[in-house]
């Protein structure tokens, strides 16, 4: 198994996590970032490991997230991070260069969208821009993305922001088709609590039943990834 955490001897003040299941790309990305960032850089090869790293390293400020890593379905990982850890910046780094996907990612709270085909020097500049508090997109697509913003995604993103982190997790379970009893078991709470969360979710998403909520969630966060086979 690949090493999940790497950082300088005697220091745990990690600021950045690279979340990608391809070791060679992680290594190249880490080398590029190490040249300009003094803090340790952590690595995760699955979304589950990413969450564990964040929970054990409270100083993390930035996550570089691959859309197709294990455990991350479409933009679900991005929205989950934004819900659970609103103070952490999330940069999507992906081989998917579809304008629609880029628009979705920015609408759902990504601080930047970096194509994997981009030169590492430009990636370094993008990361510095994000850490300085700015959003970032490649210059050649920035205008196209901002001009063609999809109001439906923006509206749904606003509704998701109204959910508490626990309600967001319940919504993820609804989208997976779980029953209230199963969700209660997964989250280790009472079934009555789940019923209350479901009622609140339906109201905030402006839908009439749990099936609609799950379908809407999947539709809004799905992506067309024509480049998955080339992710490296």
GROMACS .gro file of C-alpha atoms in nm:
model
  232
    1UNK     CA    1   0.000   0.000   0.000
    2UNK     CA    2   0.122   0.349  -0.076
    3UNK     CA    3   0.239   0.571   0.207
    4UNK     CA    4  -0.054   0.783   0.311
    5UNK     CA    5   0.121   1.050   0.514
    6UNK     CA    6   0.455   1.211   0.449
    7UNK     CA    7   0.584   1.516   0.632
    8UNK     CA    8   0.900   1.666   0.771
    9UNK     CA    9   1.059   1.507   1.073
   10UNK     CA   10   0.928   1.651   1.399
   11UNK     CA   11   0.651   1.860   1.245
   12UNK     CA   12   0.277   1.803   1.220
   13UNK     CA   13   0.177   2.150   1.102
   14UNK     CA   14   0.055   2.025   0.768
   15UNK     CA   15  -0.120   2.280   0.550
   16UNK     CA   16  -0.186   2.088   0.229
   17UNK     CA   17  -0.322   1.745   0.138
   18UNK     CA   18  -0.289   1.596  -0.210
   19UNK     CA   19  -0.582   1.358  -0.260
   20UNK     CA   20  -0.529   1.142  -0.567
   21UNK     CA   21  -0.509   0.767  -0.624
   22UNK     CA   22  -0.221   0.784  -0.874
   23UNK     CA   23   0.117   0.770  -0.692
   24UNK     CA   24   0.317   0.913  -0.981
   25UNK     CA   25   0.095   1.216  -1.015
   26UNK     CA   26   0.098   1.270  -0.638
   27UNK     CA   27   0.476   1.256  -0.640
   28UNK     CA   28   0.505   1.510  -0.924
   29UNK     CA   29   0.253   1.740  -0.762
   30UNK     CA   30   0.420   1.715  -0.424
   31UNK     CA   31   0.761   1.796  -0.573
   32UNK     CA   32   0.618   2.104  -0.743
   33UNK     CA   33   0.452   2.226  -0.425
   34UNK     CA   34   0.751   2.151  -0.201
   35UNK     CA   35   0.954   2.399  -0.402
   36UNK     CA   36   0.727   2.684  -0.296
   37UNK     CA   37   0.557   2.575   0.030
   38UNK     CA   38   0.754   2.544   0.353
   39UNK     CA   39   0.491   2.340   0.540
   40UNK     CA   40   0.465   1.960   0.518
   41UNK     CA   41   0.246   1.810   0.247
   42UNK     CA   42   0.027   1.508   0.319
   43UNK     CA   43  -0.106   1.251   0.073
   44UNK     CA   44  -0.425   1.043   0.051
   45UNK     CA   45  -0.517   0.782  -0.208
   46UNK     CA   46  -0.888   0.755  -0.125
   47UNK     CA   47  -1.158   0.991  -0.001
   48UNK     CA   48  -1.192   0.794   0.323
   49UNK     CA   49  -0.821   0.839   0.393
   50UNK     CA   50  -0.851   1.208   0.310
   51UNK     CA   51  -1.119   1.256   0.577
   52UNK     CA   52  -0.905   1.068   0.830
   53UNK     CA   53  -0.606   1.294   0.755
   54UNK     CA   54  -0.812   1.610   0.794
   55UNK     CA   55  -0.950   1.493   1.127
   56UNK     CA   56  -0.601   1.413   1.258
   57UNK     CA   57  -0.433   1.730   1.125
   58UNK     CA   58  -0.632   2.037   1.234
   59UNK     CA   59  -0.395   2.282   1.064
   60UNK     CA   60  -0.481   2.174   0.710
   61UNK     CA   61  -0.578   2.474   0.498
   62UNK     CA   62  -0.593   2.333   0.146
   63UNK     CA   63  -0.696   2.009  -0.026
   64UNK     CA   64  -0.605   1.926  -0.385
   65UNK     CA   65  -0.885   1.690  -0.485
   66UNK     CA   66  -0.906   1.447  -0.777
   67UNK     CA   67  -1.265   1.393  -0.894
   68UNK     CA   68  -1.223   1.024  -0.974
   69UNK     CA   69  -1.031   0.891  -0.674
   70UNK     CA   70  -1.190   0.600  -0.483
   71UNK     CA   71  -1.480   0.713  -0.266
   72UNK     CA   72  -1.533   1.037  -0.457
   73UNK     CA   73  -1.828   1.021  -0.695
   74UNK     CA   74  -1.844   1.323  -0.922
   75UNK     CA   75  -1.860   1.638  -0.714
   76UNK     CA   76  -1.991   1.466  -0.401
   77UNK     CA   77  -1.648   1.477  -0.241
   78UNK     CA   78  -1.613   1.849  -0.304
   79UNK     CA   79  -1.953   1.932  -0.155
   80UNK     CA   80  -1.892   1.698   0.137
   81UNK     CA   81  -1.565   1.874   0.221
   82UNK     CA   82  -1.725   2.216   0.191
   83UNK     CA   83  -2.003   2.105   0.426
   84UNK     CA   84  -1.785   1.934   0.688
   85UNK     CA   85  -1.486   2.167   0.678
   86UNK     CA   86  -1.599   2.508   0.550
   87UNK     CA   87  -1.269   2.673   0.644
   88UNK     CA   88  -1.061   2.440   0.423
   89UNK     CA   89  -0.999   2.552   0.067
   90UNK     CA   90  -1.059   2.286  -0.199
   91UNK     CA   91  -0.886   2.289  -0.536
   92UNK     CA   92  -1.004   2.039  -0.796
   93UNK     CA   93  -0.717   1.884  -0.994
   94UNK     CA   94  -0.858   1.665  -1.269
   95UNK     CA   95  -0.807   1.527  -1.619
   96UNK     CA   96  -1.171   1.619  -1.685
   97UNK     CA   97  -1.161   1.947  -1.880
   98UNK     CA   98  -1.532   1.963  -1.966
   99UNK     CA   99  -1.651   2.323  -1.925
  100UNK     CA  100  -1.977   2.201  -1.770
  101UNK     CA  101  -1.787   2.012  -1.500
  102UNK     CA  102  -1.564   2.311  -1.430
  103UNK     CA  103  -1.869   2.536  -1.395
  104UNK     CA  104  -2.027   2.285  -1.156
  105UNK     CA  105  -1.715   2.261  -0.943
  106UNK     CA  106  -1.683   2.638  -0.907
  107UNK     CA  107  -2.054   2.673  -0.828
  108UNK     CA  108  -2.023   2.412  -0.552
  109UNK     CA  109  -1.739   2.590  -0.380
  110UNK     CA  110  -1.408   2.494  -0.540
  111UNK     CA  111  -1.145   2.765  -0.501
  112UNK     CA  112  -0.981   2.663  -0.828
  113UNK     CA  113  -1.005   2.406  -1.106
  114UNK     CA  114  -0.670   2.287  -1.235
  115UNK     CA  115  -0.651   2.054  -1.539
  116UNK     CA  116  -0.389   1.782  -1.503
  117UNK     CA  117  -0.253   1.879  -1.844
  118UNK     CA  118  -0.143   2.216  -1.708
  119UNK     CA  119   0.232   2.279  -1.662
  120UNK     CA  120   0.347   2.242  -1.301
  121UNK     CA  121   0.482   2.596  -1.294
  122UNK     CA  122   0.136   2.731  -1.367
  123UNK     CA  123  -0.007   2.500  -1.103
  124UNK     CA  124   0.229   2.653  -0.848
  125UNK     CA  125   0.101   2.998  -0.938
  126UNK     CA  126  -0.258   2.879  -0.904
  127UNK     CA  127  -0.198   2.739  -0.554
  128UNK     CA  128  -0.035   3.062  -0.440
  129UNK     CA  129  -0.331   3.257  -0.575
  130UNK     CA  130  -0.575   3.037  -0.382
  131UNK     CA  131  -0.376   3.059  -0.057
  132UNK     CA  132  -0.380   3.437  -0.100
  133UNK     CA  133  -0.760   3.427  -0.093
  134UNK     CA  134  -0.844   3.436  -0.464
  135UNK     CA  135  -1.025   3.190  -0.688
  136UNK     CA  136  -0.842   3.064  -0.995
  137UNK     CA  137  -0.919   2.921  -1.337
  138UNK     CA  138  -0.694   2.870  -1.642
  139UNK     CA  139  -0.679   3.193  -1.839
  140UNK     CA  140  -0.788   3.028  -2.163
  141UNK     CA  141  -1.119   2.906  -2.018
  142UNK     CA  142  -1.191   3.155  -1.740
  143UNK     CA  143  -1.408   3.381  -1.953
  144UNK     CA  144  -1.605   3.092  -2.102
  145UNK     CA  145  -1.673   2.945  -1.758
  146UNK     CA  146  -1.781   3.270  -1.595
  147UNK     CA  147  -1.997   3.381  -1.886
  148UNK     CA  148  -2.184   3.052  -1.905
  149UNK     CA  149  -2.257   3.007  -1.533
  150UNK     CA  150  -2.553   2.773  -1.479
  151UNK     CA  151  -2.812   2.928  -1.248
  152UNK     CA  152  -2.952   2.583  -1.158
  153UNK     CA  153  -2.620   2.472  -1.011
  154UNK     CA  154  -2.572   2.801  -0.830
  155UNK     CA  155  -2.920   2.779  -0.681
  156UNK     CA  156  -2.875   2.418  -0.571
  157UNK     CA  157  -2.535   2.499  -0.421
  158UNK     CA  158  -2.703   2.770  -0.217
  159UNK     CA  159  -2.959   2.520  -0.090
  160UNK     CA  160  -2.687   2.272   0.004
  161UNK     CA  161  -2.515   2.542   0.207
  162UNK     CA  162  -2.827   2.563   0.424
  163UNK     CA  163  -2.780   2.202   0.536
  164UNK     CA  164  -2.591   2.123   0.852
  165UNK     CA  165  -2.300   1.878   0.814
  166UNK     CA  166  -2.515   1.603   0.965
  167UNK     CA  167  -2.804   1.681   0.730
  168UNK     CA  168  -2.562   1.666   0.439
  169UNK     CA  169  -2.450   1.320   0.545
  170UNK     CA  170  -2.813   1.211   0.572
  171UNK     CA  171  -2.874   1.344   0.221
  172UNK     CA  172  -2.578   1.139   0.091
  173UNK     CA  173  -2.736   0.831   0.247
  174UNK     CA  174  -3.073   0.914   0.091
  175UNK     CA  175  -2.905   0.935  -0.248
  176UNK     CA  176  -2.762   0.588  -0.187
  177UNK     CA  177  -3.114   0.457  -0.124
  178UNK     CA  178  -3.075   0.385   0.247
  179UNK     CA  179  -3.379   0.367   0.475
  180UNK     CA  180  -3.407   0.576   0.793
  181UNK     CA  181  -3.318   0.277   1.009
  182UNK     CA  182  -3.006   0.210   0.802
  183UNK     CA  183  -2.901   0.575   0.810
  184UNK     CA  184  -2.948   0.585   1.188
  185UNK     CA  185  -2.718   0.285   1.218
  186UNK     CA  186  -2.457   0.439   0.987
  187UNK     CA  187  -2.453   0.769   1.179
  188UNK     CA  188  -2.502   0.612   1.523
  189UNK     CA  189  -2.809   0.819   1.613
  190UNK     CA  190  -3.176   0.750   1.685
  191UNK     CA  191  -3.414   0.686   1.396
  192UNK     CA  192  -3.636   0.973   1.517
  193UNK     CA  193  -3.338   1.206   1.471
  194UNK     CA  194  -3.300   1.090   1.112
  195UNK     CA  195  -3.670   1.157   1.047
  196UNK     CA  196  -3.624   1.512   1.171
  197UNK     CA  197  -3.320   1.558   0.949
  198UNK     CA  198  -3.508   1.424   0.645
  199UNK     CA  199  -3.794   1.669   0.703
  200UNK     CA  200  -3.549   1.957   0.727
  201UNK     CA  201  -3.367   1.843   0.412
  202UNK     CA  202  -3.687   1.826   0.207
  203UNK     CA  203  -3.780   2.176   0.316
  204UNK     CA  204  -3.438   2.325   0.244
  205UNK     CA  205  -3.410   2.158  -0.097
  206UNK     CA  206  -3.771   2.247  -0.181
  207UNK     CA  207  -3.868   1.889  -0.275
  208UNK     CA  208  -4.164   1.683  -0.161
  209UNK     CA  209  -4.012   1.343  -0.080
  210UNK     CA  210  -3.686   1.161  -0.007
  211UNK     CA  211  -3.672   1.003  -0.351
  212UNK     CA  212  -3.676   1.343  -0.519
  213UNK     CA  213  -3.407   1.464  -0.280
  214UNK     CA  214  -3.179   1.171  -0.364
  215UNK     CA  215  -3.231   1.199  -0.738
  216UNK     CA  216  -3.173   1.574  -0.738
  217UNK     CA  217  -2.854   1.532  -0.535
  218UNK     CA  218  -2.717   1.273  -0.777
  219UNK     CA  219  -2.812   1.470  -1.087
  220UNK     CA  220  -2.660   1.795  -0.968
  221UNK     CA  221  -2.332   1.641  -0.853
  222UNK     CA  222  -2.273   1.397  -1.137
  223UNK     CA  223  -2.009   1.477  -1.397
  224UNK     CA  224  -1.933   1.362  -1.749
  225UNK     CA  225  -1.577   1.238  -1.719
  226UNK     CA  226  -1.453   1.149  -2.065
  227UNK     CA  227  -1.092   1.152  -1.948
  228UNK     CA  228  -1.101   0.908  -1.658
  229UNK     CA  229  -0.889   0.654  -1.839
  230UNK     CA  230  -0.614   0.912  -1.880
  231UNK     CA  231  -0.605   1.031  -1.519
  232UNK     CA  232  -0.248   0.988  -1.407
   0.00000   0.00000   0.00000
